[in-house]
mmCIF file of C-alpha atoms in Angstrom:
data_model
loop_
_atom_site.group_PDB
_atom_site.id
_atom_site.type_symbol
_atom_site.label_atom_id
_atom_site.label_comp_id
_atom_site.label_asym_id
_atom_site.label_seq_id
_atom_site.Cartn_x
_atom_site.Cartn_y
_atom_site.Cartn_z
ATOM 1 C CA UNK P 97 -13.534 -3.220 -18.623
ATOM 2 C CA UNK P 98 -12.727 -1.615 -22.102
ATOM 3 C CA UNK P 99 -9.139 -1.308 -22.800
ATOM 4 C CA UNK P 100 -7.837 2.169 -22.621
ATOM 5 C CA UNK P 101 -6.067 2.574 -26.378
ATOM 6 C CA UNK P 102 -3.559 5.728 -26.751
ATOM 7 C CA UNK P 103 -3.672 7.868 -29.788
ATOM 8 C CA UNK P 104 -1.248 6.806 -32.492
ATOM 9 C CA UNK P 105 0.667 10.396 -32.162
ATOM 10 C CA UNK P 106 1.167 9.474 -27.899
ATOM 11 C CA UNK P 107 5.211 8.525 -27.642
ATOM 12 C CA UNK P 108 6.361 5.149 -26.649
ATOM 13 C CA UNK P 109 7.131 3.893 -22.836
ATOM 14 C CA UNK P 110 8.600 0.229 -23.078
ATOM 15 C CA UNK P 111 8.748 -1.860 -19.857
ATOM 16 C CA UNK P 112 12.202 -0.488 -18.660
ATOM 17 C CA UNK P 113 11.230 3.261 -19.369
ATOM 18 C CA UNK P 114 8.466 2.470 -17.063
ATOM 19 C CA UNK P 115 10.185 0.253 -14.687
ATOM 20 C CA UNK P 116 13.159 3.445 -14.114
ATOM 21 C CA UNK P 117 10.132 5.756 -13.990
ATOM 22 C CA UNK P 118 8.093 3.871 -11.761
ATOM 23 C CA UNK P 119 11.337 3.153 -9.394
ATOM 24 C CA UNK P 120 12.055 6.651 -9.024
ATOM 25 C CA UNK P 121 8.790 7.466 -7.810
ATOM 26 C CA UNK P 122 8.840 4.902 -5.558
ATOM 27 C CA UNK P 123 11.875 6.428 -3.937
ATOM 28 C CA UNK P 124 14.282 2.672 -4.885
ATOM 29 C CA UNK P 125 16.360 4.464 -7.701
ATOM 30 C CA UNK P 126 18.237 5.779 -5.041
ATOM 31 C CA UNK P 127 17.390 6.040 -1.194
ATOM 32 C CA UNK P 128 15.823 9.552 -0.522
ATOM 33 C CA UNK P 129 16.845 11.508 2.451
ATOM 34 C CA UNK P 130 13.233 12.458 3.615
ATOM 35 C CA UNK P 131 11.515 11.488 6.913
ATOM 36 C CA UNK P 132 8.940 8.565 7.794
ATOM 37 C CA UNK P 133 6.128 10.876 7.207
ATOM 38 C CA UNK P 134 7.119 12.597 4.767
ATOM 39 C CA UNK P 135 7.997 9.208 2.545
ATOM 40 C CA UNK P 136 4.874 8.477 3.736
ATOM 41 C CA UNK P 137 2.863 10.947 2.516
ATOM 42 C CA UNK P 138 4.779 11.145 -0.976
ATOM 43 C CA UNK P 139 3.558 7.407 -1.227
ATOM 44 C CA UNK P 140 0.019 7.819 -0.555
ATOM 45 C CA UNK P 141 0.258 5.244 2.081
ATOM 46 C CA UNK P 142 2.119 2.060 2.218
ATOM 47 C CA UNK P 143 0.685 -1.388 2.315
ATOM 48 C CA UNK P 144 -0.065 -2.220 6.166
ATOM 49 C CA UNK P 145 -1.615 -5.551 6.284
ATOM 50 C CA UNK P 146 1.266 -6.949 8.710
ATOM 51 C CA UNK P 147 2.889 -4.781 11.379
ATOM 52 C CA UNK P 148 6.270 -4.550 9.992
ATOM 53 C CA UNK P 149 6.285 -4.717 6.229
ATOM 54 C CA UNK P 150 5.703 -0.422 6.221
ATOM 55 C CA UNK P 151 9.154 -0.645 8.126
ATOM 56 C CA UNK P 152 10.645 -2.577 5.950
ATOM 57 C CA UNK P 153 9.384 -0.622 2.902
ATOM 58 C CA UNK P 154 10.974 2.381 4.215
ATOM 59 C CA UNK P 155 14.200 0.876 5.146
ATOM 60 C CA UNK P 156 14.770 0.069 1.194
ATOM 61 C CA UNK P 157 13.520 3.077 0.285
ATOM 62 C CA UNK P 158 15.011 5.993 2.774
ATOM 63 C CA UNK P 159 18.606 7.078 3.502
ATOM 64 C CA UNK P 160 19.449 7.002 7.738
ATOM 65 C CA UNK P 161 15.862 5.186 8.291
ATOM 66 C CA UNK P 162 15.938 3.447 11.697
ATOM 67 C CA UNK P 163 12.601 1.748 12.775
ATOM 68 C CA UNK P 164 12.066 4.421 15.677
ATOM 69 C CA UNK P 165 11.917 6.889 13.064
ATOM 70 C CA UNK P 166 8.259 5.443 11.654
ATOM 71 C CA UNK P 167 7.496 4.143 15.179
ATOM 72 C CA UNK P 168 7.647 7.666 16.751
ATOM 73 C CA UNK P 169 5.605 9.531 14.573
ATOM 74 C CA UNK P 170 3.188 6.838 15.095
ATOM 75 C CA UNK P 171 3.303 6.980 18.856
ATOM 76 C CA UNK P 172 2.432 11.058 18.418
ATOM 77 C CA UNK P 173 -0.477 10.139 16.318
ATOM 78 C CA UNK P 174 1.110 11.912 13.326
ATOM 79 C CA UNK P 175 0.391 8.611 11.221
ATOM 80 C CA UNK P 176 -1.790 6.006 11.838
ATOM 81 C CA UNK P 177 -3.088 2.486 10.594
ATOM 82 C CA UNK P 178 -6.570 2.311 8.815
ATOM 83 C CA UNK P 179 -8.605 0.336 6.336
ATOM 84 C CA UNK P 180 -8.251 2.590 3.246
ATOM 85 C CA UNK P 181 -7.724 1.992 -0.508
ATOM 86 C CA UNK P 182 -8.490 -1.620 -1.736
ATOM 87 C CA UNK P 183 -10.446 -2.164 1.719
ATOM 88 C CA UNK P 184 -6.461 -2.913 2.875
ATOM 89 C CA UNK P 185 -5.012 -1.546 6.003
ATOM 90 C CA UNK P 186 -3.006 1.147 5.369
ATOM 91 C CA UNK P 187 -0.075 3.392 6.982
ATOM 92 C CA UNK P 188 -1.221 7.079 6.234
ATOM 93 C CA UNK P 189 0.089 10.238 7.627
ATOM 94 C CA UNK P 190 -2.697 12.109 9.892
ATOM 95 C CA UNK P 191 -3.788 13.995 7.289
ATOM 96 C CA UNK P 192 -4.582 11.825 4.465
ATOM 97 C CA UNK P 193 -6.216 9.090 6.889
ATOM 98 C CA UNK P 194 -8.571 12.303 7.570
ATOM 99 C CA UNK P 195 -8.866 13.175 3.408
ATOM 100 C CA UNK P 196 -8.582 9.289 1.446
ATOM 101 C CA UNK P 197 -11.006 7.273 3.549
ATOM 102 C CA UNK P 198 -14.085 9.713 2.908
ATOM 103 C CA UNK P 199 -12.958 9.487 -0.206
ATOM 104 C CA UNK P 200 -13.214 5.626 -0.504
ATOM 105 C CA UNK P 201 -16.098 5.625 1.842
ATOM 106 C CA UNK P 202 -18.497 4.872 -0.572
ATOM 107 C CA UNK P 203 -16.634 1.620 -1.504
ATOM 108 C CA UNK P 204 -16.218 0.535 1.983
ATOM 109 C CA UNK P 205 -19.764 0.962 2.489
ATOM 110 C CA UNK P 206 -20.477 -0.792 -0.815
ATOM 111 C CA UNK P 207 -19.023 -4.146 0.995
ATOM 112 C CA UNK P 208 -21.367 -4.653 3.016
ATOM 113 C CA UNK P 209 -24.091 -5.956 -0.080
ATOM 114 C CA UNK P 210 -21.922 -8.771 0.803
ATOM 115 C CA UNK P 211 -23.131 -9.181 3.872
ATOM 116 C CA UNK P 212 -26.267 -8.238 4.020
ATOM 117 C CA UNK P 213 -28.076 -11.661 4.696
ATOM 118 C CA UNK P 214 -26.306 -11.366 7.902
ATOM 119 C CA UNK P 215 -27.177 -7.671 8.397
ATOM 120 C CA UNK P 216 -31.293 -8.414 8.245
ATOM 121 C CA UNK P 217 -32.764 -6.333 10.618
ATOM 122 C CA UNK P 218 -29.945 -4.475 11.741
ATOM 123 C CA UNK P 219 -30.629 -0.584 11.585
ATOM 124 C CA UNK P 220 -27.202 0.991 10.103
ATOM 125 C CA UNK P 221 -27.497 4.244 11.531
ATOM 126 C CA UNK P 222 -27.820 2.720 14.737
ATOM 127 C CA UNK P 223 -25.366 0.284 14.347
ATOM 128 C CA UNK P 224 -22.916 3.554 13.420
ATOM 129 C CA UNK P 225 -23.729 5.515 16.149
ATOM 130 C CA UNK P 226 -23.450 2.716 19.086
ATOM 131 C CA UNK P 227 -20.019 1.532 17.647
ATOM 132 C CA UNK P 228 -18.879 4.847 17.484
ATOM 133 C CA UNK P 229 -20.145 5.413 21.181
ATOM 134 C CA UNK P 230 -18.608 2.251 21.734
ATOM 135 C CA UNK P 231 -14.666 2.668 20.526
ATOM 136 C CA UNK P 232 -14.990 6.348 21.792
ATOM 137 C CA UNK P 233 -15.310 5.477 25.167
ATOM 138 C CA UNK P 234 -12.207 2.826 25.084
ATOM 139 C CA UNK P 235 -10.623 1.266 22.495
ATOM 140 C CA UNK P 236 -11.534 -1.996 21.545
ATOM 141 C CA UNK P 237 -10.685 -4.781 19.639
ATOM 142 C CA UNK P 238 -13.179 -6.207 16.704
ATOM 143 C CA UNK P 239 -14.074 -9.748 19.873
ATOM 144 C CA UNK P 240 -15.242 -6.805 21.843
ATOM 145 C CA UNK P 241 -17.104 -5.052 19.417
ATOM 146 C CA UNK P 242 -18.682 -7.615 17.791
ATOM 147 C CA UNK P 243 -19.711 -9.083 21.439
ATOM 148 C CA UNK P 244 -21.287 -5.627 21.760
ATOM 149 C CA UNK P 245 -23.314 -4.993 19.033
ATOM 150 C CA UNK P 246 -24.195 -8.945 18.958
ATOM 151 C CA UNK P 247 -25.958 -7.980 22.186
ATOM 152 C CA UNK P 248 -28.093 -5.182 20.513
ATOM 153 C CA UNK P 249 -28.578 -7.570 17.312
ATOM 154 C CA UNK P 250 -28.829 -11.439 18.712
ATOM 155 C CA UNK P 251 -30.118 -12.798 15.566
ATOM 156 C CA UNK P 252 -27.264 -10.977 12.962
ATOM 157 C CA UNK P 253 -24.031 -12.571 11.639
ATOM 158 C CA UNK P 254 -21.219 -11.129 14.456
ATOM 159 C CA UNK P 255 -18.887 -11.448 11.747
ATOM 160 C CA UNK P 256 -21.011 -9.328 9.470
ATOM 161 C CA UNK P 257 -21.746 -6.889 12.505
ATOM 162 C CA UNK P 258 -17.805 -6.461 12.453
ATOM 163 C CA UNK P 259 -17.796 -5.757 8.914
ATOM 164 C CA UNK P 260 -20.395 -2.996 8.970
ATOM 165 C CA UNK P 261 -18.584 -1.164 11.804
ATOM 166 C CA UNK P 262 -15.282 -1.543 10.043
ATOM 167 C CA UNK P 263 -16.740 -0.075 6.652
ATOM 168 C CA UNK P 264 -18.893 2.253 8.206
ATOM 169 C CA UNK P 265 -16.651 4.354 10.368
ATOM 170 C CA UNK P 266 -12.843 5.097 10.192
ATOM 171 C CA UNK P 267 -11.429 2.949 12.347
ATOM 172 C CA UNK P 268 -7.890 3.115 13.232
ATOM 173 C CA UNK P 269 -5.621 0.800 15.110
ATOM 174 C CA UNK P 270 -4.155 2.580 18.091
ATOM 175 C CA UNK P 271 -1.086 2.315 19.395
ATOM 176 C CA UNK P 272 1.145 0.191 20.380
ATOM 177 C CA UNK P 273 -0.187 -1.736 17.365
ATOM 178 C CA UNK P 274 2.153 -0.618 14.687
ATOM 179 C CA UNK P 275 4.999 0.018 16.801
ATOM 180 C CA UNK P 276 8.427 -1.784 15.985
ATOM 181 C CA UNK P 277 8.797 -4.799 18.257
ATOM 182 C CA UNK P 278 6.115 -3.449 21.005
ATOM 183 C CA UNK P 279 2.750 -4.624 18.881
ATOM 184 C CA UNK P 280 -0.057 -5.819 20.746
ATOM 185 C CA UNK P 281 -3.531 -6.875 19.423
ATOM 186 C CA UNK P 282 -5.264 -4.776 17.304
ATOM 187 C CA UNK P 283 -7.614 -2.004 19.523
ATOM 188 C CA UNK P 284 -9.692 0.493 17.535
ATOM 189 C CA UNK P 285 -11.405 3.759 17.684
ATOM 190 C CA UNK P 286 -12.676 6.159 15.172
ATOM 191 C CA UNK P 287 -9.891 8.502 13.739
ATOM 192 C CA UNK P 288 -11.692 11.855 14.968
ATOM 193 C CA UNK P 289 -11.181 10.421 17.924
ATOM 194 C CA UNK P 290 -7.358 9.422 17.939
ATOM 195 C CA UNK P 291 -6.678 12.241 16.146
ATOM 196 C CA UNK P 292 -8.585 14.841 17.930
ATOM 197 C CA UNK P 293 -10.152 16.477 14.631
ATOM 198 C CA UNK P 294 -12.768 15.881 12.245
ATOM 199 C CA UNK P 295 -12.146 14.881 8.761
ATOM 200 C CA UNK P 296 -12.477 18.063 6.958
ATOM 201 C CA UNK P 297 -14.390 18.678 4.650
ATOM 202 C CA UNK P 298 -15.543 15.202 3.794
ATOM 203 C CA UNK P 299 -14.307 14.176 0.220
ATOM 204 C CA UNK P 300 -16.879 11.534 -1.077
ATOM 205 C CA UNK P 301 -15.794 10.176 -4.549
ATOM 206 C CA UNK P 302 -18.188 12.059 -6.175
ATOM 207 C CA UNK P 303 -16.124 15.296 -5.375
ATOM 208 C CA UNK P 304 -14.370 16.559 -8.118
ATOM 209 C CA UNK P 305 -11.376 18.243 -6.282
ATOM 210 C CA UNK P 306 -10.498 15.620 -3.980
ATOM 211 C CA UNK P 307 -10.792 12.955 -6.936
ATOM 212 C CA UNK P 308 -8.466 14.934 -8.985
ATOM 213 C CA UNK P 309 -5.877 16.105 -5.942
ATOM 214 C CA UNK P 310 -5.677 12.210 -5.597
ATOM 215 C CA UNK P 311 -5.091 11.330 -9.312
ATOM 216 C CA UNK P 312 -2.137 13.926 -9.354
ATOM 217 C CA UNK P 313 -0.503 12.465 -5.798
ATOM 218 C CA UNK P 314 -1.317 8.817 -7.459
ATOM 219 C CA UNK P 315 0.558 10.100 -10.823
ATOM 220 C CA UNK P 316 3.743 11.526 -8.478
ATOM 221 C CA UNK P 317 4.084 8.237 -6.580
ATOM 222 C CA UNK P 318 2.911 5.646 -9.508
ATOM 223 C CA UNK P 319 3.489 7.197 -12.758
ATOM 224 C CA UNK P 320 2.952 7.174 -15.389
ATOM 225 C CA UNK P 321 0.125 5.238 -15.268
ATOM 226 C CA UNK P 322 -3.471 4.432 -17.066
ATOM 227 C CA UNK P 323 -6.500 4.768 -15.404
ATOM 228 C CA UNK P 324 -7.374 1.352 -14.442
ATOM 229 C CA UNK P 325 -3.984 1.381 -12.873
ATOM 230 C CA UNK P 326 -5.470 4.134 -10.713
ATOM 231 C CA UNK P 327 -8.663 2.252 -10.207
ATOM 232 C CA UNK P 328 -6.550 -0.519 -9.170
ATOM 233 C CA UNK P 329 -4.736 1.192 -6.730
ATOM 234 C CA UNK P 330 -7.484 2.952 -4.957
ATOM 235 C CA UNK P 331 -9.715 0.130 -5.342
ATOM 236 C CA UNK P 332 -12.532 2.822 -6.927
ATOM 237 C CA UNK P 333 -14.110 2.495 -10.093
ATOM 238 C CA UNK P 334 -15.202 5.077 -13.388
ATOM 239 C CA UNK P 335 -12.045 7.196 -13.168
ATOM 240 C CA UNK P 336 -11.773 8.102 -16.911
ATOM 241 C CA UNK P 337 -13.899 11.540 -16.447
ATOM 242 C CA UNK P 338 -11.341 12.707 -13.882
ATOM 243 C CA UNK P 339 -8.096 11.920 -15.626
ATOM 244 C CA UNK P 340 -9.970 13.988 -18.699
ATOM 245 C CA UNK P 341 -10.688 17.351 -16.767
ATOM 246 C CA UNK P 342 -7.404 16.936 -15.986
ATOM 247 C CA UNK P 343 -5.425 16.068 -19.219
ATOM 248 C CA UNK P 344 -4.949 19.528 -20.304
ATOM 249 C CA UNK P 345 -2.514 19.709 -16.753
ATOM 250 C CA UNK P 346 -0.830 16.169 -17.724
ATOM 251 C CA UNK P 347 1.358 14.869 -20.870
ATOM 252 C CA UNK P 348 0.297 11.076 -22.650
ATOM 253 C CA UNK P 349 2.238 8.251 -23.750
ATOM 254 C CA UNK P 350 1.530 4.689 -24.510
ATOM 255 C CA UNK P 351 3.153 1.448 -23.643
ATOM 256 C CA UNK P 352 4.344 -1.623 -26.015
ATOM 257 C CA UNK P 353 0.848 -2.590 -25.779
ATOM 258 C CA UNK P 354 -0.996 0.669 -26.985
ATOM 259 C CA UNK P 355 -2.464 1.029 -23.570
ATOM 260 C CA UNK P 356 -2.623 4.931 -22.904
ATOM 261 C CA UNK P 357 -0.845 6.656 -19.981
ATOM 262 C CA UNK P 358 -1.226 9.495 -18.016
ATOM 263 C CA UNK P 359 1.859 11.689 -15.987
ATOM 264 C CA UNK P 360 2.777 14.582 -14.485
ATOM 265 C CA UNK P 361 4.465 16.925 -17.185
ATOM 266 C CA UNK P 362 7.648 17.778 -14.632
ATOM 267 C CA UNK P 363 8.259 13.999 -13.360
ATOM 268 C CA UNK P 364 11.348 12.176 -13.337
ATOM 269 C CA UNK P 365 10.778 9.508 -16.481
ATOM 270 C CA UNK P 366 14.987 8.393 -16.047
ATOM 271 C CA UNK P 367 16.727 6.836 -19.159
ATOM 272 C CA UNK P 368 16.134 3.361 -19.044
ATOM 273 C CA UNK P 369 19.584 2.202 -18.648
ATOM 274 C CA UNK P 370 19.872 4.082 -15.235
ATOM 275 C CA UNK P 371 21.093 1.317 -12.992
ATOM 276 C CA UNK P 372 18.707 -0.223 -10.249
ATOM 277 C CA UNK P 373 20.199 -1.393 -7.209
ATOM 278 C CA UNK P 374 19.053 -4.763 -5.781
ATOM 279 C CA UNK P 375 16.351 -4.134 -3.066
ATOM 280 C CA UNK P 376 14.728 -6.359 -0.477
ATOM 281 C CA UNK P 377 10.949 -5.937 0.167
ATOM 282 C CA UNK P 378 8.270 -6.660 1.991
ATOM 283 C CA UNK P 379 5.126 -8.819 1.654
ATOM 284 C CA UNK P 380 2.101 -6.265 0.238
ATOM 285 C CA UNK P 381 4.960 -3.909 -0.940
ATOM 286 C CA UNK P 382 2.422 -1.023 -3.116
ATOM 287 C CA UNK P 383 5.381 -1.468 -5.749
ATOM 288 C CA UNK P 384 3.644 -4.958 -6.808
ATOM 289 C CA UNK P 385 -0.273 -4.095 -6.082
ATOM 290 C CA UNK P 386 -0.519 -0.194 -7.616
ATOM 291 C CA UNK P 387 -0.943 -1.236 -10.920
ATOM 292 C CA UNK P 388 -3.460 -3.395 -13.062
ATOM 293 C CA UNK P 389 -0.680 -3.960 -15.602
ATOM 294 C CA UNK P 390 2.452 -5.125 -13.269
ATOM 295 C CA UNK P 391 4.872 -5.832 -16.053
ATOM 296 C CA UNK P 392 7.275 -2.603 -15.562
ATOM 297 C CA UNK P 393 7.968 -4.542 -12.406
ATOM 298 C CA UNK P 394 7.154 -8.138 -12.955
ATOM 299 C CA UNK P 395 8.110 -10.113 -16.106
ATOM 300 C CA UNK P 396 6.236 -12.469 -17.729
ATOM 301 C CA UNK P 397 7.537 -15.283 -16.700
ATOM 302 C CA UNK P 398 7.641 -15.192 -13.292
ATOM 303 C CA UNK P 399 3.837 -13.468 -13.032
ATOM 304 C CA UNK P 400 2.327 -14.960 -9.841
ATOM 305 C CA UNK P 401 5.325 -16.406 -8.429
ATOM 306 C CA UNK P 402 5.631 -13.636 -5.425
ATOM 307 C CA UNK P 403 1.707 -14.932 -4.124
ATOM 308 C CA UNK P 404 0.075 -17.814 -3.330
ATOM 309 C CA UNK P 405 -3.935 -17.506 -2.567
ATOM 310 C CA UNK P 406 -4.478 -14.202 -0.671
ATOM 311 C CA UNK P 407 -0.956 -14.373 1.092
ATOM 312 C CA UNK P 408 1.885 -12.426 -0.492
ATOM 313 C CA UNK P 409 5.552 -13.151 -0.274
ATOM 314 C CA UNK P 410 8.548 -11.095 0.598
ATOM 315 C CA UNK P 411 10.056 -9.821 -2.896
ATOM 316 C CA UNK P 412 13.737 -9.261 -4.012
ATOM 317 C CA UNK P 413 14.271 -6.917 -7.078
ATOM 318 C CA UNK P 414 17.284 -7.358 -9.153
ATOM 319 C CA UNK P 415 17.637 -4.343 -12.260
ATOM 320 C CA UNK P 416 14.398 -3.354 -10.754
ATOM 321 C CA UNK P 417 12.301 -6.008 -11.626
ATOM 322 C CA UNK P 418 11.358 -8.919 -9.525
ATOM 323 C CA UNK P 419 14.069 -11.201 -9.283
ATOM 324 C CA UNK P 420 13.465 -13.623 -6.593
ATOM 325 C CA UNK P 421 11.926 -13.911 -3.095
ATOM 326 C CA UNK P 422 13.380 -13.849 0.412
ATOM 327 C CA UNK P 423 13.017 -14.791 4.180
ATOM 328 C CA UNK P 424 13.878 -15.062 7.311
ATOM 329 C CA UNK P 425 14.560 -18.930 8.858
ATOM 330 C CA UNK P 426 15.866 -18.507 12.934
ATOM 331 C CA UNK P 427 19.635 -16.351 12.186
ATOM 332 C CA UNK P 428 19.931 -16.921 8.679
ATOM 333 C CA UNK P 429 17.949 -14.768 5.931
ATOM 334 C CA UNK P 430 17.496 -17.107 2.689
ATOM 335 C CA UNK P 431 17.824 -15.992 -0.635
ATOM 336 C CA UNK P 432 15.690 -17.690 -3.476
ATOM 337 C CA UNK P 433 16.227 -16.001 -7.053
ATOM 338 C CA UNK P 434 14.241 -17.623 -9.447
ATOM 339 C CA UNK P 435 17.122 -17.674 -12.181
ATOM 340 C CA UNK P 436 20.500 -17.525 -12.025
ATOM 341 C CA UNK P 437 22.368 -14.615 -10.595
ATOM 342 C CA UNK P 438 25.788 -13.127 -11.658
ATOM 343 C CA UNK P 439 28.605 -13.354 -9.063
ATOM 344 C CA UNK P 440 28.827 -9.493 -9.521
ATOM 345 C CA UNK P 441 24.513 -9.661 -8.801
ATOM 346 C CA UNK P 442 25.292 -12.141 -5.960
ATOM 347 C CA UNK P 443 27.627 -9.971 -3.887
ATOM 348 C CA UNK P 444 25.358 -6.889 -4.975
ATOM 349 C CA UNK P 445 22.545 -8.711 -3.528
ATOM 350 C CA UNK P 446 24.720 -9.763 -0.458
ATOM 351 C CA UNK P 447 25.630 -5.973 0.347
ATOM 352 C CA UNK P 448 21.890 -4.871 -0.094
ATOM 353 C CA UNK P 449 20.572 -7.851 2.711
ATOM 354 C CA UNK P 450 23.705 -7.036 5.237
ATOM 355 C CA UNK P 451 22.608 -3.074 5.116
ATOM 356 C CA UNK P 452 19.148 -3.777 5.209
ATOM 357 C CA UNK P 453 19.775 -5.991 8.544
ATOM 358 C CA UNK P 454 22.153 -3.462 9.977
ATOM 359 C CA UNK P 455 19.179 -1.229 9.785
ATOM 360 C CA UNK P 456 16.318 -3.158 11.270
ATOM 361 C CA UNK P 457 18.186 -5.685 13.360
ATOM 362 C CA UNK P 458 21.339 -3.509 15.043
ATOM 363 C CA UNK P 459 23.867 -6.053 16.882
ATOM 364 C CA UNK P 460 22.066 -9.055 15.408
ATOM 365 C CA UNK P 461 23.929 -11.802 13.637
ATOM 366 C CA UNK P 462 22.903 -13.043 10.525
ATOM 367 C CA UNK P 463 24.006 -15.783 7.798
ATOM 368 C CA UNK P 464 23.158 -14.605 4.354
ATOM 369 C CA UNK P 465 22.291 -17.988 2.309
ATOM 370 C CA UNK P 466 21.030 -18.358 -1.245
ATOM 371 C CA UNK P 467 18.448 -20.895 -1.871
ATOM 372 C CA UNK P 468 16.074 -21.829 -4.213
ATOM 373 C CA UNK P 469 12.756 -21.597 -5.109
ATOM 374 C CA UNK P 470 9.776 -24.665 -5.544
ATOM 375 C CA UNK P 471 9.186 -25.226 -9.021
ATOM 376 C CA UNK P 472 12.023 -22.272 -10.567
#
């Protein structure tokens, strides 16, 4: 993929400029007094792969957040859990599970090239309409379904008949999958279904309004950004017409690199000496996977260090950047910064961990140790 170059006259973002801006957006400037959904929706989703890393998101990211407060809404259907952008499980509010997947439908269904030795002789439109039938009637979970449709198609892949229902219908994971400290396996059904209402109208990629409604949300939650950050993010490809209908609506800059960005004309772009408080996230937090160029969040030198393989770690930011990783071991959450900390970032860091407990794990006890990372 070409490079996207800026035009000489674009201003200058350096990596903190974009870091502060980027923060901000991503609601770990300062914690925001919004709701569950409402964070929710101003993030276009948050990573979902595991049950609780959306809770913990929120919890660095939201003022008065207690995990009933995401679990709730869930409960009432008013957001679910659902293979979306990056073919990734997602937490989405109602609405934009019913609005994103059509519009990365066409990618999901592109997957299944992959799989298509396995697929030989299997009629899709069938295969759509009797899983549908199937997780309409009662949930169930992918064993079940693949058992199923394994009995209609002996001779296919079962893992590949999994695949095609997954990708070919919007499946969601219904409750109490999701729910803080009640999860169960993972059951699914179509999100018409769970949510009682059709998808309406169905965006497919090629439409231009729902293309560019989603490049102006990405912009508000990611910004500023290029467009293979966008790609990135939503896991779709050949972006560049829609960001130019749109530039007349946006403002351009460039980073160190020359790389051209895109952003909202009215969004907060903070001076890049605007403190950053320590923050403790998640594993798949969209902070570290919403970009194709991660350095406003990840130096150099530690690039890689907060994944191994397809498994990502839990991430500690220090001055907004990342900093160091962190876990839990029986009653004692570990600290491992990859460099050395100040005392003044040490008891910073301390304060940040003891809240962030106090908020997911009321009346637990915890020790607060710092470690050290393999290889730092």
């Amino acid at each position: 993929m070409t490079k996207t170059t800026a035009t000489a006259s674009a201003p200058v973002l350096g990596v903190r400029a974009l870091n502060r801006a980027t923060l901000d957006r991503q609601l770990l400037l300062r914690r925001a007094p919004l709701t569950a959904g409402a964070a929710v929706e101003h993030l276009v989703g948050l990573q979902a792969q595991n049950v609780r890393p959306p809770y913990y998101a929120l919890a660095a990211r939201l003022d008065g957040f207690a995990p009933e407060r995401l679990s709730e809404p869930m409960a009432a259907r008013e957001v679910v859990r659902i293979v979306t952008l990056r073919s990734t499980i997602h937490t989405h509010t109602a609405d934009d599970c019913l609005t994103l997947r059509p519009l990365v439908q066409g990618a999901r269904e592109r997957e299944l090239h992959l799989f298509r030795k396995g697929l030989h002789g299997v009629d899709l439109d069938r295969l759509t309409a009797l899983a549908r039938d199937l997780v309409e009637a009662e949930p169930r979970t992918m064993t079940q379904l693949r058992t199923a449709l394994g009995a209609q198609w002996p001779d296919a892949d079962p893992q590949a008949l999994g695949v095609a229902a997954r990708c070919l219908l919007p499946l969601v994971q219904v409750t109490p999958r999701g729910l803080w400290d009640r999860s169960g396996q993972v059951a699914l059904t179509t999100a018409e279904h769970w949510l009682g209402r059709p998808a309406d109208p169905s965006p497919r990629e090629g439409d231009h309004a729902a293309l560019e409604a989603a490049v102006l949300r990405y912009l508000a939650a990611f910004g500023p950004a290029s467009v293979r950050d966008m790609q990135t993010w939503a896991g779709l490809t050949r972006l560049r017409p829609v960001f130019e209908r749109l530039r007349p609506r946006l403002v351009t800059f460039q980073d160190d690199g020359g790389t051209g960005l895109f952003d909202l004309p009215d969004a907060p772009r903070p001076d890049p000496d605007t403190p950053a408080p320590p923050r403790f996230l998640p594993e798949y937090d969209n902070l570290l996977l919403s970009h194709a160029d991660r350095s406003r969040v990840v130096p150099a030198r530690y690039r890689g260090r907060n994944a191994q393989g397809n498994q990502a770690h839990r991430t500690l930011l220090v001055d907004g950047f990342l900093a160091g990783l962190w876990k839990p071991e029986g009653d004692t959450l570990v600290v491992e910064p990859f460099g050395p900390l100040t005392r003044a970032q040490r008891q910073d860091v301390t304060a940040e961990a003891e809240r962030m407990l106090a908020v997911l794990h009321p009346g637990a006890s915890y020790d607060i140790r710092f470690g050290t990372v393999a290889g730092g």
